[in-house]
Coordinates of C-alpha atoms in Angstrom, one line a residue:
X274 CA 130.4 -79.5 -31.1
X275 CA 129.3 -83.0 -33.8
X276 CA 133.1 -84.9 -34.4
X277 CA 132.9 -86.3 -37.3
X278 CA 134.0 -89.9 -38.9
X279 CA 133.2 -93.2 -39.7
X280 CA 132.4 -94.9 -35.9
X281 CA 130.4 -91.3 -35.4
X282 CA 128.8 -91.7 -39.4
X283 CA 128.1 -95.8 -38.6
X284 CA 126.7 -95.3 -34.9
X285 CA 123.9 -92.0 -36.1
X286 CA 122.5 -94.4 -38.5
X287 CA 122.0 -96.6 -35.9
X288 CA 120.0 -94.7 -33.9
X289 CA 118.4 -92.6 -36.2
X290 CA 119.9 -90.1 -36.7
X291 CA 119.2 -88.5 -33.6
X292 CA 121.1 -88.0 -31.4
X293 CA 123.2 -85.2 -33.9
X294 CA 124.9 -82.8 -32.3
X295 CA 124.6 -79.1 -33.6
X296 CA 127.7 -77.9 -36.9
X297 CA 127.3 -74.3 -34.6
X298 CA 126.0 -72.5 -31.4
X299 CA 123.6 -70.1 -31.9
X300 CA 124.5 -68.0 -29.6
X301 CA 123.4 -64.4 -28.9
X302 CA 125.9 -60.9 -29.4
X303 CA 128.4 -60.0 -26.8
X304 CA 128.7 -56.1 -25.8
X305 CA 131.9 -56.3 -27.3
X306 CA 134.4 -58.3 -29.1
X307 CA 138.5 -58.3 -30.0
X308 CA 137.7 -58.4 -33.9
X309 CA 133.8 -58.8 -35.4
X310 CA 133.9 -59.7 -38.7
X311 CA 131.2 -58.1 -40.6
X312 CA 129.9 -61.1 -43.4
X313 CA 128.9 -64.7 -42.8
X314 CA 130.3 -66.0 -46.2
X315 CA 132.9 -68.0 -47.0
X316 CA 135.4 -65.1 -46.7
X317 CA 134.2 -64.0 -43.6
X318 CA 133.8 -67.5 -42.0
X319 CA 137.7 -68.4 -43.2
X320 CA 139.0 -65.4 -42.0
X321 CA 137.1 -65.8 -38.2
X322 CA 138.6 -69.5 -38.5
X323 CA 142.4 -69.4 -39.1
X324 CA 142.4 -66.0 -37.0
X325 CA 141.5 -68.9 -33.7
X326 CA 143.6 -70.8 -35.7
X327 CA 146.6 -69.4 -36.7
X328 CA 146.5 -66.6 -34.2
X329 CA 145.3 -67.7 -31.1
X330 CA 142.3 -64.8 -31.5
X331 CA 139.5 -66.1 -30.3
X332 CA 137.6 -63.4 -29.3
X333 CA 135.7 -63.0 -32.4
X334 CA 132.0 -62.5 -33.7
X335 CA 130.8 -63.0 -36.8
X336 CA 127.8 -61.1 -37.9
X337 CA 125.7 -61.9 -40.6
X338 CA 122.8 -60.5 -41.9
X339 CA 121.2 -63.7 -43.1
X340 CA 121.1 -67.3 -43.1
X341 CA 125.4 -68.7 -43.4
X342 CA 125.6 -69.5 -47.1
X343 CA 122.8 -67.1 -48.0
X344 CA 125.1 -64.8 -50.3
X345 CA 127.8 -65.7 -53.1
X346 CA 129.2 -68.5 -50.9
X347 CA 126.5 -70.6 -51.8
X348 CA 125.7 -68.5 -55.4
X349 CA 128.7 -70.1 -57.7
X350 CA 129.4 -72.4 -60.2
X351 CA 132.3 -74.4 -57.7
X352 CA 135.4 -74.3 -59.6
X353 CA 139.1 -73.9 -57.9
X354 CA 141.9 -73.2 -60.2
X355 CA 144.9 -70.9 -60.3
X356 CA 145.6 -70.2 -63.5
X357 CA 147.3 -67.3 -63.2
X358 CA 150.0 -65.7 -65.4
X359 CA 151.3 -61.9 -62.7
X360 CA 153.2 -63.5 -60.6
X361 CA 151.5 -61.8 -57.7
X362 CA 148.5 -63.9 -58.7
X363 CA 150.4 -66.9 -59.1
X364 CA 151.6 -66.5 -55.4
X365 CA 148.0 -66.1 -54.0
X366 CA 145.9 -68.6 -56.1
X367 CA 148.6 -71.2 -55.5
X368 CA 148.7 -70.4 -51.7
X369 CA 145.5 -70.9 -51.8
X370 CA 145.0 -74.8 -53.8
X371 CA 147.2 -76.0 -51.1
X372 CA 145.4 -75.0 -48.3
X373 CA 142.3 -76.5 -50.5
X374 CA 144.4 -80.0 -51.0
X375 CA 143.8 -80.2 -47.4
X376 CA 140.9 -78.1 -46.1
X377 CA 138.9 -81.2 -45.8
X378 CA 140.6 -82.5 -43.3
X379 CA 141.7 -79.8 -41.4
X380 CA 138.3 -78.8 -40.9
X381 CA 137.8 -82.3 -40.0
X382 CA 134.7 -81.7 -42.9
X383 CA 134.1 -82.8 -46.0
X384 CA 134.2 -80.0 -48.4
X385 CA 134.3 -82.4 -51.4
X386 CA 137.1 -80.8 -53.4
X387 CA 137.3 -82.5 -56.8
X388 CA 141.0 -82.1 -58.6
X389 CA 139.6 -83.6 -61.5
X390 CA 141.3 -80.3 -63.0
X391 CA 140.2 -77.4 -66.2
X392 CA 140.6 -76.7 -69.9
X393 CA 140.5 -73.1 -71.3
X394 CA 139.8 -73.4 -75.4
X395 CA 142.5 -72.2 -77.6
X396 CA 140.2 -70.8 -80.3
X397 CA 142.9 -68.7 -82.7
X398 CA 146.7 -69.7 -82.6
X399 CA 146.8 -66.0 -81.6
X400 CA 145.2 -67.6 -78.3
X401 CA 146.9 -70.5 -77.6
X402 CA 150.2 -68.5 -78.1
X403 CA 149.1 -66.8 -75.1
X404 CA 147.8 -69.7 -73.5
X405 CA 151.0 -71.1 -73.9
X406 CA 152.8 -67.8 -71.9
X407 CA 150.2 -68.4 -69.3
X408 CA 151.7 -71.6 -68.8
X409 CA 155.2 -71.3 -68.4
X410 CA 154.7 -69.1 -65.8
X411 CA 152.2 -70.6 -63.7
X412 CA 155.0 -73.4 -63.7
X413 CA 157.5 -70.8 -63.1
X414 CA 155.0 -69.8 -60.3
X415 CA 155.2 -73.7 -59.0
X416 CA 152.2 -74.3 -60.9
X417 CA 151.3 -76.5 -63.0
X418 CA 150.1 -76.2 -66.1
X419 CA 150.1 -78.3 -69.8
X420 CA 149.4 -77.4 -73.1
X421 CA 147.3 -80.0 -75.1
X422 CA 146.3 -80.8 -79.5
X423 CA 143.1 -80.5 -80.8
X424 CA 143.4 -84.7 -80.6
X425 CA 144.2 -85.4 -76.8
X426 CA 141.2 -82.9 -76.0
X427 CA 139.0 -84.8 -77.9
X428 CA 139.1 -87.6 -76.5
X429 CA 139.2 -86.2 -72.3
X430 CA 136.3 -84.8 -73.7
X431 CA 134.6 -86.6 -76.9
X432 CA 130.7 -84.9 -76.9
X433 CA 133.2 -81.4 -78.4
X434 CA 133.0 -80.2 -81.3
X435 CA 136.2 -80.0 -82.7
X436 CA 135.5 -80.7 -85.9
X437 CA 137.0 -79.0 -89.2
X438 CA 133.5 -77.1 -89.5
X439 CA 132.7 -76.0 -86.6
X440 CA 131.9 -72.9 -85.8
X441 CA 134.7 -71.7 -83.0
X442 CA 137.8 -74.0 -84.3
X443 CA 139.4 -75.6 -81.5
X444 CA 143.1 -75.0 -82.2
X445 CA 144.7 -76.5 -79.2
X446 CA 143.9 -75.3 -75.6
X447 CA 144.9 -74.9 -71.3
X448 CA 144.8 -76.9 -68.9
X449 CA 145.5 -77.2 -65.6
X450 CA 145.6 -80.7 -64.2
X451 CA 145.0 -80.6 -59.8
X452 CA 142.1 -77.5 -60.4
X453 CA 138.5 -78.5 -59.9
X454 CA 135.8 -78.4 -58.3
X455 CA 134.6 -78.2 -54.7
X456 CA 130.6 -78.2 -52.4
X457 CA 130.4 -74.6 -52.0
X458 CA 127.5 -75.2 -48.7
X459 CA 129.4 -77.8 -47.3
X460 CA 133.0 -74.7 -47.7
X461 CA 130.6 -72.7 -45.9
X462 CA 129.7 -75.3 -43.2
X463 CA 132.9 -76.6 -42.7
X464 CA 134.9 -73.2 -41.6
X465 CA 131.4 -71.6 -39.7
X466 CA 132.2 -75.7 -37.9
X467 CA 135.6 -75.2 -36.8
X468 CA 135.9 -71.5 -35.9
X469 CA 132.9 -72.5 -33.6
X470 CA 134.5 -75.2 -31.9
X471 CA 137.6 -72.4 -31.7
X472 CA 135.4 -70.0 -29.6
X473 CA 134.1 -67.6 -32.5
X474 CA 130.4 -66.3 -32.3
X475 CA 128.8 -67.4 -35.1
X476 CA 125.5 -64.8 -35.0
X477 CA 122.8 -64.8 -37.8
X478 CA 120.2 -62.5 -38.6
X479 CA 122.4 -59.8 -37.6
X480 CA 122.4 -56.8 -40.2
X481 CA 124.8 -53.8 -39.4
X482 CA 123.1 -50.9 -39.7
X483 CA 125.9 -48.7 -38.3
X484 CA 129.4 -48.1 -38.2
X485 CA 130.6 -46.6 -34.1
X486 CA 133.4 -44.3 -33.6
X487 CA 135.7 -42.2 -31.5
X488 CA 137.1 -39.8 -33.7
X489 CA 138.0 -40.8 -36.8
X490 CA 138.3 -44.6 -35.2
X491 CA 136.5 -47.4 -35.1
X492 CA 135.0 -49.1 -32.0
X493 CA 132.5 -51.4 -33.3
X494 CA 128.7 -52.0 -35.2
X495 CA 125.3 -50.7 -34.2
X496 CA 123.4 -54.2 -36.0
X497 CA 120.1 -55.0 -35.6
X498 CA 120.5 -57.0 -32.8
X499 CA 122.3 -53.8 -30.5
X500 CA 125.3 -53.0 -30.2
X501 CA 128.7 -54.1 -30.6
X502 CA 132.2 -53.0 -29.8
X503 CA 135.9 -54.4 -31.1
X504 CA 139.5 -52.6 -31.2
X505 CA 138.7 -54.1 -35.4
X506 CA 136.4 -54.2 -37.0
X507 CA 137.0 -56.7 -40.4
X508 CA 134.5 -56.0 -43.8
X509 CA 134.3 -59.1 -46.5
X510 CA 130.8 -58.5 -47.8
X511 CA 131.1 -58.6 -51.7
X512 CA 128.7 -57.5 -53.4
X513 CA 126.7 -55.2 -50.6
X514 CA 130.4 -53.4 -50.0
X515 CA 129.7 -50.5 -51.7
X516 CA 126.1 -50.0 -49.5
X517 CA 128.1 -51.7 -45.8
X518 CA 131.3 -49.1 -46.2
X519 CA 129.0 -46.4 -46.9
X520 CA 127.4 -46.7 -43.2
X521 CA 131.3 -46.1 -42.1
X522 CA 130.7 -42.2 -44.5
X523 CA 132.7 -43.7 -47.1
X524 CA 131.3 -42.8 -50.5
X525 CA 134.1 -43.6 -53.3
X526 CA 135.8 -46.9 -53.4
X527 CA 137.1 -48.9 -56.5
X528 CA 134.8 -51.2 -57.3
X529 CA 131.3 -51.8 -58.9
X530 CA 128.7 -54.5 -58.0
X531 CA 127.2 -56.4 -60.7
X532 CA 124.9 -59.1 -61.4
X533 CA 126.8 -62.8 -63.1
X534 CA 124.4 -65.0 -63.0
X535 CA 124.9 -69.5 -63.0
X536 CA 122.6 -72.1 -64.1
X537 CA 122.1 -76.0 -63.3
X538 CA 120.9 -78.7 -65.3
X539 CA 118.8 -81.7 -65.4
X540 CA 121.3 -84.9 -64.3
X541 CA 122.8 -86.7 -66.8
X542 CA 125.5 -89.9 -67.3
X543 CA 128.8 -88.8 -66.7
X544 CA 130.3 -86.9 -69.8
X545 CA 132.3 -83.9 -68.9
X546 CA 135.7 -85.0 -66.6
X547 CA 136.1 -82.0 -65.1
X548 CA 135.6 -77.9 -66.0
X549 CA 136.2 -77.0 -69.6
X550 CA 136.1 -73.2 -70.7
X551 CA 134.8 -71.9 -74.4
X552 CA 137.4 -69.4 -75.0
X553 CA 135.3 -67.6 -78.1
X554 CA 133.7 -65.8 -75.4
X555 CA 133.1 -66.7 -71.9
X556 CA 131.4 -69.5 -71.0
X557 CA 133.0 -72.4 -67.9
X558 CA 130.3 -75.9 -67.3
X559 CA 131.1 -78.2 -65.2
X560 CA 129.2 -81.6 -64.4
X561 CA 128.2 -81.9 -60.5
X562 CA 127.9 -85.0 -57.7
X563 CA 124.5 -85.6 -58.9
X564 CA 124.9 -85.1 -62.3
X565 CA 123.5 -81.6 -63.6
X566 CA 125.3 -79.4 -65.8
X567 CA 126.8 -76.1 -64.5
X568 CA 127.3 -73.3 -66.5
X569 CA 127.7 -69.9 -66.1
X570 CA 129.6 -66.9 -68.7
X571 CA 129.6 -62.9 -68.7
X572 CA 127.8 -60.4 -66.2
X573 CA 124.7 -58.8 -66.9
X574 CA 126.6 -56.1 -67.9
X575 CA 124.7 -53.7 -65.9
X576 CA 125.4 -51.8 -61.8
X577 CA 122.7 -54.2 -59.3
X578 CA 122.5 -55.9 -55.9
X579 CA 119.8 -57.8 -57.3
X580 CA 120.1 -62.3 -56.9
X581 CA 118.3 -62.6 -59.9
X582 CA 119.0 -62.3 -63.7
X583 CA 117.1 -60.7 -67.2
X584 CA 116.5 -63.2 -70.4
X585 CA 119.5 -61.5 -72.9
X586 CA 122.2 -62.8 -70.6
X587 CA 120.5 -66.2 -70.2
X588 CA 120.0 -66.3 -74.2
X589 CA 123.1 -66.4 -74.6
X590 CA 125.0 -68.5 -72.0
X591 CA 123.0 -70.9 -73.5
X592 CA 124.2 -70.2 -77.2
X593 CA 127.5 -70.3 -75.9
X594 CA 127.5 -73.7 -74.5
X595 CA 125.6 -75.4 -77.6
X596 CA 128.6 -73.8 -79.6
X597 CA 130.8 -76.5 -77.5
X598 CA 128.7 -79.5 -77.2
X599 CA 126.0 -79.6 -79.7
X600 CA 124.5 -82.6 -78.3
X601 CA 123.3 -80.5 -75.3
X602 CA 120.8 -78.9 -77.1
X603 CA 117.6 -80.8 -75.9
X604 CA 119.1 -81.4 -71.4
X605 CA 116.3 -79.4 -69.9
X606 CA 117.7 -76.4 -67.4
X607 CA 116.7 -76.9 -63.6
X608 CA 117.3 -73.5 -61.9
X609 CA 118.9 -70.4 -61.8
X610 CA 120.1 -68.1 -59.5
X611 CA 122.0 -64.9 -59.1
X612 CA 125.0 -63.5 -57.4
X613 CA 126.1 -59.9 -57.3
X614 CA 130.3 -59.1 -58.0
X615 CA 132.3 -56.8 -56.2
X616 CA 133.8 -55.8 -59.4
X617 CA 137.7 -54.0 -58.9
X618 CA 139.4 -51.2 -61.6
X619 CA 142.0 -53.8 -62.2
X620 CA 139.4 -57.6 -62.0
X621 CA 142.1 -58.8 -58.6
X622 CA 141.3 -58.4 -55.1
X623 CA 141.5 -55.8 -52.1
X624 CA 143.1 -57.4 -49.0
X625 CA 144.2 -54.6 -47.2
X626 CA 143.7 -52.2 -43.6
X627 CA 142.0 -49.3 -43.3
X628 CA 140.0 -47.3 -45.0
X629 CA 139.5 -45.6 -41.0
X630 CA 142.0 -46.7 -37.8
X631 CA 140.7 -49.7 -36.7
X632 CA 138.9 -51.0 -40.2
X633 CA 139.6 -54.1 -42.6
X634 CA 138.6 -54.6 -46.0
X635 CA 138.6 -57.8 -47.8
X636 CA 137.0 -57.1 -51.9
X637 CA 137.1 -56.3 -55.9
X638 CA 136.6 -60.4 -55.4
X639 CA 135.1 -60.3 -58.9
X640 CA 134.9 -63.9 -60.3
X641 CA 137.1 -65.1 -57.9
X642 CA 136.1 -64.9 -55.0
X643 CA 135.5 -69.0 -54.0
X644 CA 138.3 -70.2 -55.2
X645 CA 139.6 -67.6 -52.9
X646 CA 138.3 -68.5 -50.0
X647 CA 140.7 -69.7 -47.6
X648 CA 143.5 -68.1 -48.6
X649 CA 141.3 -64.8 -48.4
X650 CA 140.8 -66.0 -45.3
X651 CA 144.0 -66.9 -44.5
X652 CA 145.6 -63.4 -45.5
X653 CA 142.6 -61.3 -44.5
X654 CA 143.5 -63.1 -40.6
X655 CA 147.4 -62.4 -40.8
X656 CA 146.8 -58.5 -41.8
X657 CA 144.1 -58.4 -39.4
X658 CA 145.9 -59.3 -36.3
X659 CA 149.5 -57.7 -37.3
X660 CA 147.7 -54.8 -38.6
X661 CA 150.1 -55.1 -41.9
X662 CA 149.7 -57.5 -44.9
X663 CA 151.2 -60.4 -45.5
X664 CA 153.6 -61.0 -48.3
X665 CA 151.5 -62.7 -50.2
X666 CA 148.4 -60.2 -50.8
X667 CA 150.8 -57.4 -49.8
X668 CA 150.3 -56.1 -53.2
X669 CA 146.3 -56.6 -53.3
X670 CA 146.9 -53.1 -50.6
X671 CA 144.0 -50.6 -51.8
X672 CA 146.3 -47.1 -51.7
X673 CA 148.4 -49.9 -55.8
X674 CA 144.9 -47.2 -57.2
X675 CA 146.3 -43.9 -56.4
X676 CA 150.3 -45.6 -57.0
X677 CA 149.3 -47.1 -61.0
X678 CA 150.0 -50.6 -59.8
X679 CA 147.3 -52.4 -60.9
X680 CA 147.3 -56.1 -61.0
X681 CA 145.1 -55.8 -64.1
X682 CA 144.9 -59.5 -64.9
X683 CA 142.8 -59.5 -68.1
X684 CA 144.1 -56.2 -69.1
X685 CA 140.7 -54.5 -70.5
X686 CA 141.8 -51.0 -68.4
X687 CA 139.7 -49.7 -65.2
X688 CA 136.6 -51.2 -66.8
X689 CA 135.0 -53.3 -63.9
X690 CA 132.4 -55.1 -65.6
X691 CA 135.2 -56.6 -68.4
X692 CA 137.4 -58.1 -65.5

């Protein structure tokens, strides 16, 4: 497979770019593997990569019903952060941040990770106090956090309305300097290439249509390309979790599938140095390397498997953006899209063995799926290889809902669409 370096770039430029090798193979499925990973998104690909890299398990197949990057890994706003409150979440997302910081070097593939910072705006003194609490928790957990006053924010974001006459006055903000963005497609391609180089078979256009069983134990999958057997079957299909798990006879899980829209504007000259979020509602915006504003907001508010949204939510998101940046009123919108979110009952993920013997489950990522990609795959690989969770993902097992040990970052209770 292709090696990427300054030398190979120069060599291929001089030969008309005709000699680049494919980034990964297109193999036919074998009759059996040690591990099958269902889902060729960021979490499935990173799981396969870390199974091979960290545990030496290379007889692995990743089966994807479409093409790589066709799901949520290619349908997000590319934000990477670890600004959480609870110790369990801080440990997990700080581990993910450390993996992000070395990911391009590790994969020999530029994922364009840019630590440009994320700023959460506070619009009331009570909200600012809450941010101070969260910032202190982040620093206790080994992260970075800074509280900013309105003057500091105005210098950082000159186009932001911090005037006293603003509809939602800015009283301060919480900055995480080492947060930022990464190129979502490059993350999928980098993990695919890295897993392939270690012997993993990545099988595209291979939809799982059922599960093979020996009694209660899962022993493989039936697919649109035939039966494939394995000692272990891992499911990492994000918003399609309920549908796929129903094929295994699991009718009820503590998650719901919801639609989340995202938007991109026309290209502008540099105006946003980092990621900024609005505290008067739910809006987050950054500027891509191409100059477009990349932003999103709340869920559409109803259960759906569609990858498109409705117009009332579009209007709501646009009005929130203009409340922050009135100067964007005449900016043209280029495109929008939707991703299917697997929203858990407490807003935190599930990385666990089971719920059937021979099966492993990774789901419930809500808004946090993309930024969790490295740590999710790393922890899921450990869980699959060792048949027990790592201490980092031990709190995120499925049985926490039975035991009442919830990890509810937002304090919204068991209403998935509010997380």
